[in-house]
Short mmCIF file of C-alpha atoms and ligand atoms in Angstrom, two decimals:
data_model
loop_
_atom_site.label_atom_id
_atom_site.label_comp_id
_atom_site.label_asym_id
_atom_site.label_seq_id
_atom_site.Cartn_x
_atom_site.Cartn_y
_atom_site.Cartn_z
CA MET V 1429 -0.01 0.05 0.05
CA LEU V 1430 1.22 3.43 -1.00
CA PRO V 1431 0.83 6.06 1.33
CA PRO V 1432 -1.94 8.62 0.04
CA GLN V 1433 0.33 11.66 0.69
CA ALA V 1434 4.00 12.23 0.52
CA ASP V 1435 5.96 15.44 1.27
CA LEU V 1436 7.97 15.29 -1.87
CA LEU V 1437 7.92 13.63 -5.20
CA ILE V 1438 10.94 13.51 -7.40
CA LYS V 1439 9.43 12.82 -10.79
CA GLY V 1440 10.60 11.35 -14.04
CA GLY V 1441 14.27 11.12 -13.24
CA THR V 1442 16.66 8.21 -14.24
CA ILE V 1443 16.87 6.44 -10.91
CA TYR V 1444 19.98 4.48 -10.00
CA PRO V 1445 18.80 2.78 -6.84
CA GLY V 1446 22.33 1.77 -5.53
CA GLY V 1447 23.40 -1.69 -6.27
CA ALA V 1448 20.72 -2.13 -8.77
CA GLU V 1449 19.90 -1.39 -12.47
CA PRO V 1450 18.46 2.04 -13.27
CA ILE V 1451 14.87 2.69 -13.94
CA THR V 1452 12.93 5.75 -15.15
CA GLY V 1453 10.40 6.83 -12.36
CA ASP V 1454 9.57 8.76 -9.37
CA VAL V 1455 10.89 8.70 -5.69
CA ALA V 1456 8.44 9.56 -3.00
CA ILE V 1457 9.45 11.06 0.37
CA LYS V 1458 7.58 11.48 3.72
CA ASP V 1459 9.46 12.99 6.68
CA ASP V 1460 12.82 11.54 6.70
CA ARG V 1461 12.38 8.44 4.67
CA ILE V 1462 11.69 7.26 1.19
CA VAL V 1463 8.13 5.74 1.09
CA ALA V 1464 8.09 4.54 -2.61
CA VAL V 1465 10.35 4.18 -5.76
CA GLY V 1466 8.90 3.35 -9.09
CA PRO V 1467 7.48 4.17 -12.57
CA HIS V 1468 4.51 6.28 -12.61
CA LEU V 1469 3.91 6.54 -8.90
CA LYS V 1470 0.37 7.32 -7.77
CA VAL V 1471 1.21 9.38 -4.94
CA ALA V 1472 -0.02 13.02 -3.99
CA ALA V 1473 2.76 15.12 -2.89
CA ALA V 1474 2.93 18.53 -1.32
CA ARG V 1475 5.94 19.36 -3.66
CA ILE V 1476 6.89 17.77 -6.92
CA LEU V 1477 10.46 18.03 -8.40
CA ASP V 1478 10.72 17.55 -12.17
CA ALA V 1479 13.71 15.45 -12.67
CA ARG V 1480 13.15 14.53 -16.29
CA GLY V 1481 16.67 14.29 -17.90
CA MET V 1482 18.23 14.17 -14.55
CA ILE V 1483 20.04 11.21 -12.70
CA VAL V 1484 18.43 10.31 -9.25
CA ALA V 1485 20.88 8.47 -6.88
CA PRO V 1486 21.58 7.67 -3.32
CA GLY V 1487 23.35 10.52 -1.51
CA PHE V 1488 27.22 9.92 -1.96
CA ILE V 1489 29.24 8.55 1.13
CA ASP V 1490 32.67 9.53 1.60
CA PRO V 1491 34.59 7.03 3.83
CA HIS V 1492 37.72 9.19 4.29
CA SER V 1493 36.85 12.79 4.60
CA HIS V 1494 38.79 14.87 7.26
CA MET V 1495 35.88 17.06 7.57
CA GLU V 1496 35.63 17.04 11.52
CA ASP V 1497 36.86 20.77 11.70
CA TRP V 1498 34.04 21.75 9.40
CA LEU V 1499 31.33 19.63 11.20
CA THR V 1500 32.24 21.25 14.60
CA ASP V 1501 32.99 24.77 13.44
CA ASP V 1502 31.48 27.72 15.26
CA ASP V 1503 30.47 29.00 11.92
CA ALA V 1504 27.07 27.47 10.98
CA GLN V 1505 27.59 28.02 7.52
CA ARG V 1506 30.91 26.06 7.37
CA ARG V 1507 29.03 23.20 9.23
CA LEU V 1508 26.75 22.81 6.05
CA VAL V 1509 30.00 21.38 4.50
CA GLU V 1510 29.09 23.13 1.23
CA PRO V 1511 31.98 21.50 -0.86
CA PHE V 1512 30.38 18.03 -0.26
CA LEU V 1513 26.64 18.94 -0.57
CA MET V 1514 27.48 20.78 -4.10
CA GLN V 1515 28.69 17.37 -5.05
CA GLY V 1516 25.77 15.33 -3.74
CA VAL V 1517 27.95 13.96 -0.80
CA THR V 1518 25.36 13.39 2.21
CA THR V 1519 27.51 11.19 4.58
CA ALA V 1520 31.18 11.48 5.43
CA PHE V 1521 33.34 9.47 7.76
CA VAL V 1522 36.00 11.45 10.15
CA GLY V 1523 38.82 10.33 12.45
CA ASN V 1524 40.74 8.59 9.67
CA ASP V 1525 44.58 8.27 9.54
CA GLY V 1526 44.62 7.23 13.15
CA GLY V 1527 43.50 10.69 14.25
CA GLY V 1528 40.04 9.77 15.65
CA ARG V 1529 39.18 10.90 19.18
CA ILE V 1530 38.88 8.62 22.08
CA LYS V 1531 35.82 10.52 23.35
CA VAL V 1532 33.90 9.82 20.14
CA GLY V 1533 30.55 10.18 22.09
CA GLU V 1534 31.35 14.11 22.37
CA LEU V 1535 31.79 14.33 18.89
CA LEU V 1536 28.69 12.59 17.95
CA ALA V 1537 26.64 14.88 20.33
CA SER V 1538 28.16 18.01 18.79
CA PRO V 1539 25.03 18.34 16.15
CA ARG V 1540 22.57 18.67 19.15
CA THR V 1541 24.09 22.14 19.67
CA LYS V 1542 25.73 22.78 16.39
CA PRO V 1543 23.63 21.29 13.56
CA VAL V 1544 25.38 20.05 10.52
CA GLY V 1545 24.81 19.87 6.74
CA ILE V 1546 25.70 16.13 6.23
CA ASN V 1547 25.60 12.92 8.13
CA PHE V 1548 28.80 11.62 9.65
CA ALA V 1549 30.35 8.68 11.59
CA SER V 1550 33.57 8.70 13.36
CA TYR V 1551 36.45 6.38 13.82
CA THR V 1552 38.64 6.31 16.88
CA GLY V 1553 42.30 6.60 16.10
CA PHE V 1554 45.36 4.53 16.88
CA GLY V 1555 47.50 7.80 16.87
CA THR V 1556 45.55 9.43 19.41
CA ILE V 1557 45.33 6.39 21.38
CA ARG V 1558 48.79 5.57 21.42
CA SER V 1559 50.02 9.09 22.02
CA GLU V 1560 47.72 9.09 25.08
CA VAL V 1561 49.17 5.85 26.58
CA ILE V 1562 52.94 5.87 25.45
CA GLY V 1563 53.50 9.70 24.15
CA ASN V 1564 55.96 9.89 21.25
CA ALA V 1565 58.05 7.17 22.25
CA ARG V 1566 59.78 5.04 19.65
CA ARG V 1567 59.27 1.58 21.21
CA THR V 1568 56.60 -1.18 21.46
CA PRO V 1569 54.02 -0.82 24.52
CA THR V 1570 54.48 -2.81 27.72
CA ALA V 1571 51.84 -5.34 28.64
CA GLU V 1572 50.26 -2.84 30.93
CA GLU V 1573 50.30 -0.19 28.15
CA LEU V 1574 48.66 -2.41 25.65
CA ALA V 1575 46.05 -3.16 28.13
CA ARG V 1576 45.34 0.51 28.41
CA GLU V 1577 45.18 1.05 24.72
CA LYS V 1578 42.80 -1.92 24.35
CA ALA V 1579 40.56 -0.33 26.91
CA LEU V 1580 40.58 3.01 25.19
CA VAL V 1581 39.67 1.27 21.85
CA ARG V 1582 36.76 -0.38 23.88
CA GLN V 1583 35.51 2.79 25.36
CA ALA V 1584 35.49 4.64 22.13
CA MET V 1585 33.64 1.67 20.45
CA CYS V 1586 31.06 1.91 23.27
CA GLU V 1587 30.61 5.61 22.58
CA GLY V 1588 29.81 4.83 19.06
CA ALA V 1589 32.96 4.48 16.96
CA LEU V 1590 32.75 3.04 13.52
CA GLY V 1591 36.01 1.12 14.23
CA LEU V 1592 39.75 1.72 14.45
CA SER V 1593 41.63 3.90 12.00
CA THR V 1594 45.39 4.01 11.73
CA GLY V 1595 47.93 6.06 9.84
CA LEU V 1596 50.98 3.75 10.33
CA PHE V 1597 53.02 6.07 8.00
CA TYR V 1598 52.83 8.68 10.61
CA ALA V 1599 54.86 9.02 13.97
CA PRO V 1600 54.12 7.81 16.70
CA GLN V 1601 51.90 5.21 14.90
CA SER V 1602 54.94 4.28 12.68
CA PHE V 1603 56.80 3.22 16.01
CA SER V 1604 54.28 0.35 16.46
CA GLN V 1605 54.76 -3.24 15.20
CA THR V 1606 52.01 -5.02 13.46
CA ASP V 1607 51.02 -7.22 16.61
CA GLU V 1608 50.27 -4.05 18.72
CA VAL V 1609 47.80 -3.02 15.89
CA VAL V 1610 46.36 -6.50 15.67
CA ALA V 1611 45.73 -6.62 19.49
CA LEU V 1612 43.69 -3.37 18.99
CA ALA V 1613 41.85 -4.46 15.90
CA GLN V 1614 40.64 -7.51 17.60
CA VAL V 1615 38.96 -5.34 20.33
CA ALA V 1616 37.29 -3.24 17.64
CA SER V 1617 36.28 -6.30 15.79
CA GLY V 1618 34.78 -7.95 18.78
CA MET V 1619 32.33 -4.98 18.94
CA GLY V 1620 31.47 -4.92 15.42
CA GLY V 1621 34.04 -2.29 14.30
CA ARG V 1622 35.97 -1.97 11.03
CA TYR V 1623 39.57 -1.20 10.57
CA ASP V 1624 40.63 1.59 8.19
CA THR V 1625 44.06 2.23 7.43
CA HIS V 1626 46.47 4.63 5.76
CA LEU V 1627 49.20 2.23 5.05
CA ARG V 1628 52.45 2.11 6.73
CA ASP V 1629 54.02 2.96 3.44
CA GLU V 1630 52.47 4.18 -0.02
CA ALA V 1631 55.70 4.65 -1.71
CA ASN V 1632 59.26 3.13 -0.99
CA TYR V 1633 60.01 5.34 2.10
CA THR V 1634 60.12 2.50 4.79
CA VAL V 1635 58.91 -0.95 4.29
CA GLY V 1636 57.47 -0.45 0.73
CA LEU V 1637 53.91 -0.33 -0.75
CA ALA V 1638 53.68 -4.23 -1.22
CA ALA V 1639 54.80 -5.06 2.32
CA ALA V 1640 52.38 -2.32 3.79
CA VAL V 1641 49.44 -3.95 1.89
CA ASP V 1642 50.63 -7.32 3.24
CA GLU V 1643 50.57 -5.88 6.67
CA ALA V 1644 46.89 -4.69 6.16
CA ILE V 1645 45.96 -8.06 5.07
CA ALA V 1646 47.65 -9.70 8.16
CA ILE V 1647 45.66 -7.26 10.31
CA ALA V 1648 42.44 -8.35 8.55
CA ARG V 1649 43.34 -12.06 9.28
CA ASP V 1650 44.82 -11.78 12.73
CA GLY V 1651 42.43 -9.14 13.98
CA HIS V 1652 39.42 -10.97 12.44
CA ILE V 1653 38.24 -7.68 11.26
CA PRO V 1654 36.95 -6.19 7.97
CA ALA V 1655 39.88 -3.98 6.61
CA HIS V 1656 39.71 -0.94 4.44
CA ILE V 1657 42.62 0.60 2.70
CA SER V 1658 42.09 4.42 2.37
CA HIS V 1659 43.18 6.50 -0.51
CA ILE V 1660 44.83 3.63 -2.20
CA LYS V 1661 47.64 4.52 -4.50
CA ALA V 1662 51.20 3.84 -5.83
CA LEU V 1663 52.99 6.97 -4.73
CA GLY V 1664 56.24 7.92 -6.55
CA VAL V 1665 58.29 6.57 -9.46
CA ASP V 1666 59.75 3.74 -7.82
CA VAL V 1667 56.32 2.12 -7.04
CA GLN V 1668 54.35 3.29 -10.07
CA GLY V 1669 53.20 0.35 -12.17
CA LEU V 1670 52.63 -1.71 -8.88
CA ALA V 1671 48.72 -1.52 -8.99
CA PRO V 1672 48.24 -4.79 -10.75
CA ALA V 1673 50.49 -6.59 -8.14
CA ILE V 1674 48.75 -4.87 -5.28
CA ILE V 1675 45.34 -5.73 -6.68
CA ALA V 1676 46.41 -9.26 -6.90
CA LYS V 1677 47.30 -9.49 -3.25
CA ILE V 1678 43.97 -7.99 -2.27
CA GLU V 1679 42.15 -10.36 -4.65
CA GLN V 1680 44.00 -13.34 -3.13
CA ALA V 1681 43.09 -12.18 0.39
CA ARG V 1682 39.35 -11.84 -0.56
CA ARG V 1683 39.55 -15.45 -2.18
CA GLU V 1684 40.89 -16.58 1.33
CA GLY V 1685 37.78 -15.14 2.83
CA LEU V 1686 39.07 -11.89 4.21
CA ASP V 1687 36.97 -8.91 3.94
CA VAL V 1688 39.48 -6.37 2.43
CA THR V 1689 38.29 -3.26 0.64
CA ALA V 1690 39.78 0.01 -0.53
CA SER V 1691 38.71 3.70 -1.44
CA GLN V 1692 40.35 6.18 -3.74
CA TYR V 1693 40.25 9.83 -4.81
CA PRO V 1694 40.48 10.34 -8.63
CA TRP V 1695 43.44 12.72 -8.67
CA GLU V 1696 47.14 12.08 -9.94
CA ALA V 1697 48.41 14.29 -7.08
CA SER V 1698 48.29 13.85 -3.57
CA GLY V 1699 48.25 16.68 -0.75
CA THR V 1700 51.31 17.11 1.41
CA SER V 1701 53.89 19.80 2.61
CA LEU V 1702 57.41 20.58 1.71
CA VAL V 1703 58.65 19.17 5.08
CA ALA V 1704 56.49 16.11 4.79
CA SER V 1705 57.36 15.19 1.34
CA LEU V 1706 61.22 16.07 1.47
CA ILE V 1707 62.64 16.14 4.81
CA PRO V 1708 63.98 12.71 6.15
CA LEU V 1709 62.30 11.72 9.60
CA TRP V 1710 65.57 11.99 11.54
CA ALA V 1711 65.85 15.68 10.72
CA GLN V 1712 62.36 16.42 11.73
CA ASP V 1713 62.73 14.66 15.18
CA GLY V 1714 62.06 17.11 17.95
CA GLY V 1715 60.03 19.68 15.74
CA ARG V 1716 60.69 22.53 13.66
CA ALA V 1717 63.34 24.36 15.78
CA ALA V 1718 65.36 21.29 15.94
CA MET V 1719 64.88 20.73 12.20
CA LEU V 1720 66.24 24.43 11.47
CA ARG V 1721 69.35 24.05 13.68
CA ARG V 1722 70.15 20.75 11.69
CA PHE V 1723 69.91 22.94 8.56
CA ASP V 1724 72.69 25.02 9.89
CA ASP V 1725 74.83 22.33 11.22
CA PRO V 1726 77.74 21.83 8.75
CA ALA V 1727 78.24 18.09 9.88
CA LEU V 1728 74.87 17.26 8.68
CA ALA V 1729 74.56 19.10 5.35
CA GLU V 1730 75.82 16.40 3.12
CA SER V 1731 73.45 13.75 4.37
CA LEU V 1732 70.63 16.18 4.50
CA ARG V 1733 71.23 17.40 0.96
CA SER V 1734 71.52 13.84 -0.49
CA GLU V 1735 68.42 12.56 1.43
CA ILE V 1736 66.29 15.39 0.10
CA GLY V 1737 67.79 14.93 -3.20
CA GLU V 1738 66.55 11.39 -3.06
CA ASN V 1739 63.14 12.34 -1.84
CA LEU V 1740 62.85 14.69 -4.60
CA ARG V 1741 63.73 11.93 -7.18
CA ARG V 1742 61.35 9.71 -5.38
CA ARG V 1743 58.52 11.99 -5.96
CA GLY V 1744 59.27 12.62 -9.62
CA GLY V 1745 61.55 15.63 -9.44
CA ALA V 1746 61.20 19.36 -8.51
CA GLY V 1747 58.80 19.92 -11.36
CA SER V 1748 56.28 17.57 -9.74
CA LEU V 1749 55.87 19.56 -6.41
CA LEU V 1750 53.39 22.66 -6.70
CA ILE V 1751 53.48 24.89 -3.74
CA VAL V 1752 49.96 26.29 -2.87
CA GLU V 1753 50.34 28.63 -0.26
CA GLY V 1754 52.65 31.62 0.84
CA ARG V 1755 55.18 33.49 -1.08
CA TRP V 1756 55.61 30.86 -3.86
CA LYS V 1757 51.99 29.97 -4.18
CA ASN V 1758 51.17 28.22 -7.49
CA GLN V 1759 54.69 27.84 -8.31
CA ARG V 1760 56.42 24.52 -8.81
CA LEU V 1761 59.77 23.82 -7.01
CA ASP V 1762 61.62 23.87 -10.12
CA ALA V 1763 60.52 27.46 -11.03
CA VAL V 1764 61.16 28.51 -7.40
CA ALA V 1765 64.68 27.22 -7.77
CA ARG V 1766 65.25 29.16 -10.92
CA GLY V 1767 63.89 32.26 -9.39
CA LEU V 1768 66.31 32.00 -6.51
CA GLY V 1769 69.30 30.89 -8.58
CA LEU V 1770 69.66 27.87 -6.50
CA ASP V 1771 69.48 24.09 -7.18
CA PRO V 1772 66.28 22.38 -6.15
CA VAL V 1773 67.47 20.91 -3.15
CA ALA V 1774 68.78 24.27 -1.78
CA ALA V 1775 65.56 25.90 -2.98
CA ALA V 1776 63.60 23.67 -0.76
CA ILE V 1777 65.52 24.34 2.13
CA ALA V 1778 65.47 27.94 1.65
CA ALA V 1779 61.36 27.67 1.20
CA ILE V 1780 61.20 25.55 4.29
CA ARG V 1781 62.99 28.14 6.28
CA GLU V 1782 60.28 30.58 5.54
CA GLY V 1783 57.66 28.00 6.52
CA ASP V 1784 56.26 24.68 5.73
CA ALA V 1785 54.04 25.50 2.81
CA ALA V 1786 51.23 23.13 1.82
CA THR V 1787 52.29 21.38 -1.53
CA ILE V 1788 50.69 19.40 -4.15
CA SER V 1789 52.74 16.29 -5.14
CA PHE V 1790 52.24 14.89 -8.61
CA ASN V 1791 53.32 11.34 -7.95
CA MET V 1792 50.74 8.74 -9.33
CA ALA V 1793 50.61 7.22 -12.74
CA GLU V 1794 47.25 7.25 -14.53
CA SER V 1795 47.55 3.50 -15.16
CA ASP V 1796 47.75 2.83 -11.45
CA ILE V 1797 44.76 5.14 -10.79
CA VAL V 1798 42.72 3.45 -13.30
CA ALA V 1799 43.66 -0.10 -12.37
CA PHE V 1800 42.57 0.49 -8.61
CA MET V 1801 39.32 2.39 -9.84
CA ARG V 1802 38.12 -0.64 -11.93
CA GLN V 1803 37.92 -3.05 -8.89
CA PRO V 1804 34.59 -3.86 -7.61
CA TRP V 1805 35.84 -3.32 -3.97
CA THR V 1806 37.19 0.22 -4.49
CA MET V 1807 34.82 2.90 -3.07
CA THR V 1808 35.05 6.77 -3.82
CA ASP V 1809 36.73 8.81 -1.23
CA SER V 1810 37.97 12.57 -1.09
CA ASP V 1811 40.66 12.48 1.58
CA ALA V 1812 39.61 16.24 1.68
CA SER V 1813 42.40 17.80 3.50
CA THR V 1814 44.89 20.36 2.53
CA ALA V 1815 44.60 22.99 -0.14
CA HIS V 1816 43.81 20.35 -2.85
CA PRO V 1817 41.04 20.11 -5.28
CA ARG V 1818 39.90 16.90 -3.90
CA VAL V 1819 37.93 18.71 -1.20
CA TYR V 1820 35.59 20.39 -3.72
CA GLY V 1821 35.80 17.90 -6.63
CA SER V 1822 36.45 14.38 -5.95
CA PHE V 1823 33.07 12.90 -6.67
CA ALA V 1824 32.15 15.03 -9.37
CA ARG V 1825 35.49 14.63 -11.23
CA LYS V 1826 35.34 10.82 -10.87
CA TYR V 1827 31.95 11.12 -12.85
CA ALA V 1828 33.06 13.78 -15.41
CA VAL V 1829 36.56 12.35 -16.11
CA TYR V 1830 36.29 8.72 -15.46
CA VAL V 1831 32.71 7.99 -16.36
CA LYS V 1832 31.75 10.46 -19.00
CA GLU V 1833 35.09 11.22 -20.63
CA ARG V 1834 37.27 8.34 -20.47
CA LYS V 1835 34.56 5.48 -19.74
CA VAL V 1836 36.59 3.77 -17.19
CA LEU V 1837 33.63 3.19 -15.09
CA THR V 1838 29.85 2.90 -16.10
CA LEU V 1839 27.55 5.28 -14.50
CA ARG V 1840 26.09 2.52 -12.37
CA GLU V 1841 29.61 1.49 -11.09
CA PHE V 1842 30.41 5.06 -10.19
CA ILE V 1843 27.11 5.51 -8.30
CA ASP V 1844 27.26 2.18 -6.57
CA ARG V 1845 30.69 2.45 -5.24
CA SER V 1846 29.93 5.95 -4.04
CA SER V 1847 26.98 5.11 -2.18
CA ALA V 1848 25.52 1.45 -1.86
CA LEU V 1849 28.90 -0.48 -1.62
CA THR V 1850 30.08 1.91 1.15
CA ALA V 1851 27.03 2.02 3.16
CA ASP V 1852 26.69 -1.81 3.07
CA TRP V 1853 30.24 -2.59 3.77
CA PHE V 1854 30.35 -0.09 6.71
CA GLY V 1855 27.04 -1.32 8.08
CA LEU V 1856 25.10 2.03 7.63
CA THR V 1857 21.67 0.87 8.24
CA ASP V 1858 18.99 2.10 5.66
CA ARG V 1859 21.44 4.40 3.72
CA GLY V 1860 23.00 4.20 0.40
CA HIS V 1861 19.98 2.84 -1.39
CA LEU V 1862 16.79 4.44 -2.77
CA ARG V 1863 14.20 2.05 -1.59
CA PRO V 1864 11.04 2.26 0.56
CA GLY V 1865 12.12 2.50 4.20
CA ALA V 1866 15.50 3.92 3.57
CA PHE V 1867 16.54 7.37 4.87
CA ALA V 1868 15.96 10.21 2.14
CA ASP V 1869 19.52 11.01 1.32
CA VAL V 1870 19.23 11.73 -2.45
CA VAL V 1871 21.16 13.51 -4.95
CA VAL V 1872 19.69 14.61 -8.37
CA PHE V 1873 22.19 15.88 -10.76
CA ASP V 1874 22.39 16.70 -14.50
CA PRO V 1875 24.53 14.14 -16.40
CA ALA V 1876 25.55 16.86 -19.02
CA THR V 1877 27.03 19.28 -16.43
CA TYR V 1878 27.97 17.24 -13.19
CA ALA V 1879 31.75 18.21 -12.85
CA ALA V 1880 34.43 19.47 -10.87
CA ARG V 1881 35.48 23.07 -11.22
CA ALA V 1882 38.28 22.86 -8.55
CA THR V 1883 41.69 22.80 -10.00
CA TYR V 1884 45.26 22.46 -8.45
CA GLU V 1885 45.77 26.27 -8.86
CA GLN V 1886 42.24 27.10 -7.62
CA PRO V 1887 41.05 24.32 -5.51
CA ASP V 1888 37.96 25.82 -3.58
CA LEU V 1889 35.54 26.20 -6.57
CA THR V 1890 32.30 24.26 -5.82
CA ALA V 1891 31.09 21.59 -8.28
CA THR V 1892 28.54 22.20 -11.16
CA GLY V 1893 25.61 19.91 -12.09
CA VAL V 1894 24.07 19.13 -8.82
CA ARG V 1895 20.33 20.24 -8.90
CA TRP V 1896 18.78 18.82 -5.76
CA VAL V 1897 20.26 17.41 -2.63
CA LEU V 1898 18.26 15.87 0.17
CA VAL V 1899 19.60 14.96 3.53
CA ASN V 1900 17.16 12.85 5.72
CA GLY V 1901 14.32 14.04 3.62
CA ARG V 1902 15.12 17.86 3.66
CA LEU V 1903 16.34 19.90 0.73
CA ALA V 1904 19.95 20.85 1.62
CA VAL V 1905 20.43 21.95 -2.22
CA GLU V 1906 17.61 23.45 -4.23
CA ASP V 1907 18.13 24.42 -7.88
CA GLY V 1908 22.01 24.26 -7.45
CA ARG V 1909 22.06 26.38 -4.35
CA LEU V 1910 22.41 25.63 -0.66
CA THR V 1911 19.26 26.09 1.10
CA GLY V 1912 20.91 26.66 4.44
CA THR V 1913 19.22 23.70 5.96
CA ALA V 1914 21.34 21.67 8.32
CA ASN V 1915 19.68 18.20 8.37
CA GLY V 1916 22.56 15.89 8.91
CA ARG V 1917 22.84 13.43 11.60
CA GLU V 1918 25.46 11.72 13.62
CA LEU V 1919 25.53 7.93 12.83
CA PRO V 1920 26.77 6.10 16.00
CA HIS V 1921 27.94 2.66 15.50
CA THR V 1922 26.06 0.13 17.97
CA PRO V 1923 28.09 -2.46 19.34
CA PRO V 1924 26.45 -6.09 20.00
CA ALA V 1925 24.28 -6.23 22.78
CA GLY V 1926 25.90 -6.82 26.11
CA SER V 1927 29.42 -5.93 25.02
CA CYS V 1928 29.53 -2.54 26.71
CA GLN V 1929 28.43 -3.50 30.16
ZN1 ZN T 3206 45.53 9.39 4.86
#
């Protein structure tokens, strides 16, 4: 039985329901839910949106967003998260890379006093937990410390964390051995959580990309936990071309019965900073002041120069680094060097002396990007941090470039892997699908004009082509403009009954 009256009817669009073939028809919405989907619905509605010629899809879900600061900002406008809404993203995960809070409950309570534009879930973070228990120490935890870390994972899971995130590349997480991570993953797993990782190495800085993927798979196996590799990539000239080998490893793990997935942002450049991309870790130890002292130490000059030179080579040379803030904004490091009359290494040191500028690093091969993207277990993410167009354009670019222009994915593959796959794998109940009973998170976009405008030089331009966005049944975007409605919700994970007593 259809309800006689809906609040809203999205009429005549091409509906991609999420995980199913498209149909032409209508979507009826009442309160915060979808009440009917199908051709020629006989539903009276207070309002009708004419979606003929448009694509109607589940609101997109970003499993690696770095949007916590936006979602908790004092500025109500910023909390709408315009860059995401204007691409049709209605749900985002925060707390990735090991940076998630221990007091996840506090974050999840935030919308009660500070309404947000999109839904969100949060991980707790290994980095936060390890820092809390052992500080910055470069060692394995004692038995007592490990017990304390496990208790903190448990606490965070009981407060609604989605799972445990790690950023094993980053200190102090990089000081861990695999078994420490496994022990914590087991706690998260016992409470229905998932494991999300920024790998220990996406390049060949330390263990290398292949070994880092092996480690993620070992954590899935020994932690008995579904594992997700975030922003999967082969970073730098030495590992470019490795995507097929990495895919084979993940396929093998999946055949073994391990639940391993990944997500990816569709850009050939990552976001970093001059220091993070070029300065060896030993030279950063102790912070900026200590690093600058080392720059002035003649005894260290040669090894510093040679290691910076090696990191430059690894990233593809001085022409592959674009500085995006400060005095050299929108200049590549080779141009900076020419301007200063210095070689690239000396120019990098000179630039870092003035500050650690955010930097775009062109380090991925298109063939690797495409190979990862084609996998049915690769979701769309944004990794929306730093001055990078991925904040404003990842989902829109993936459609415009990889569906429409290059035909790497079909429209359905793009939509499913940006919505249903993500919702189902992460256990988001009643989201990621357009079906009766599901929450009404919906994007309606124009297939002719949906595209990113953001570029590396001008990263903060909103996407085009999104006509309407609904978040929990209310219009957040109307005729291509934000309505100002903040109807997003926190999405707490619920651990199995009895596990938090
Ligand atoms: Zn990351």
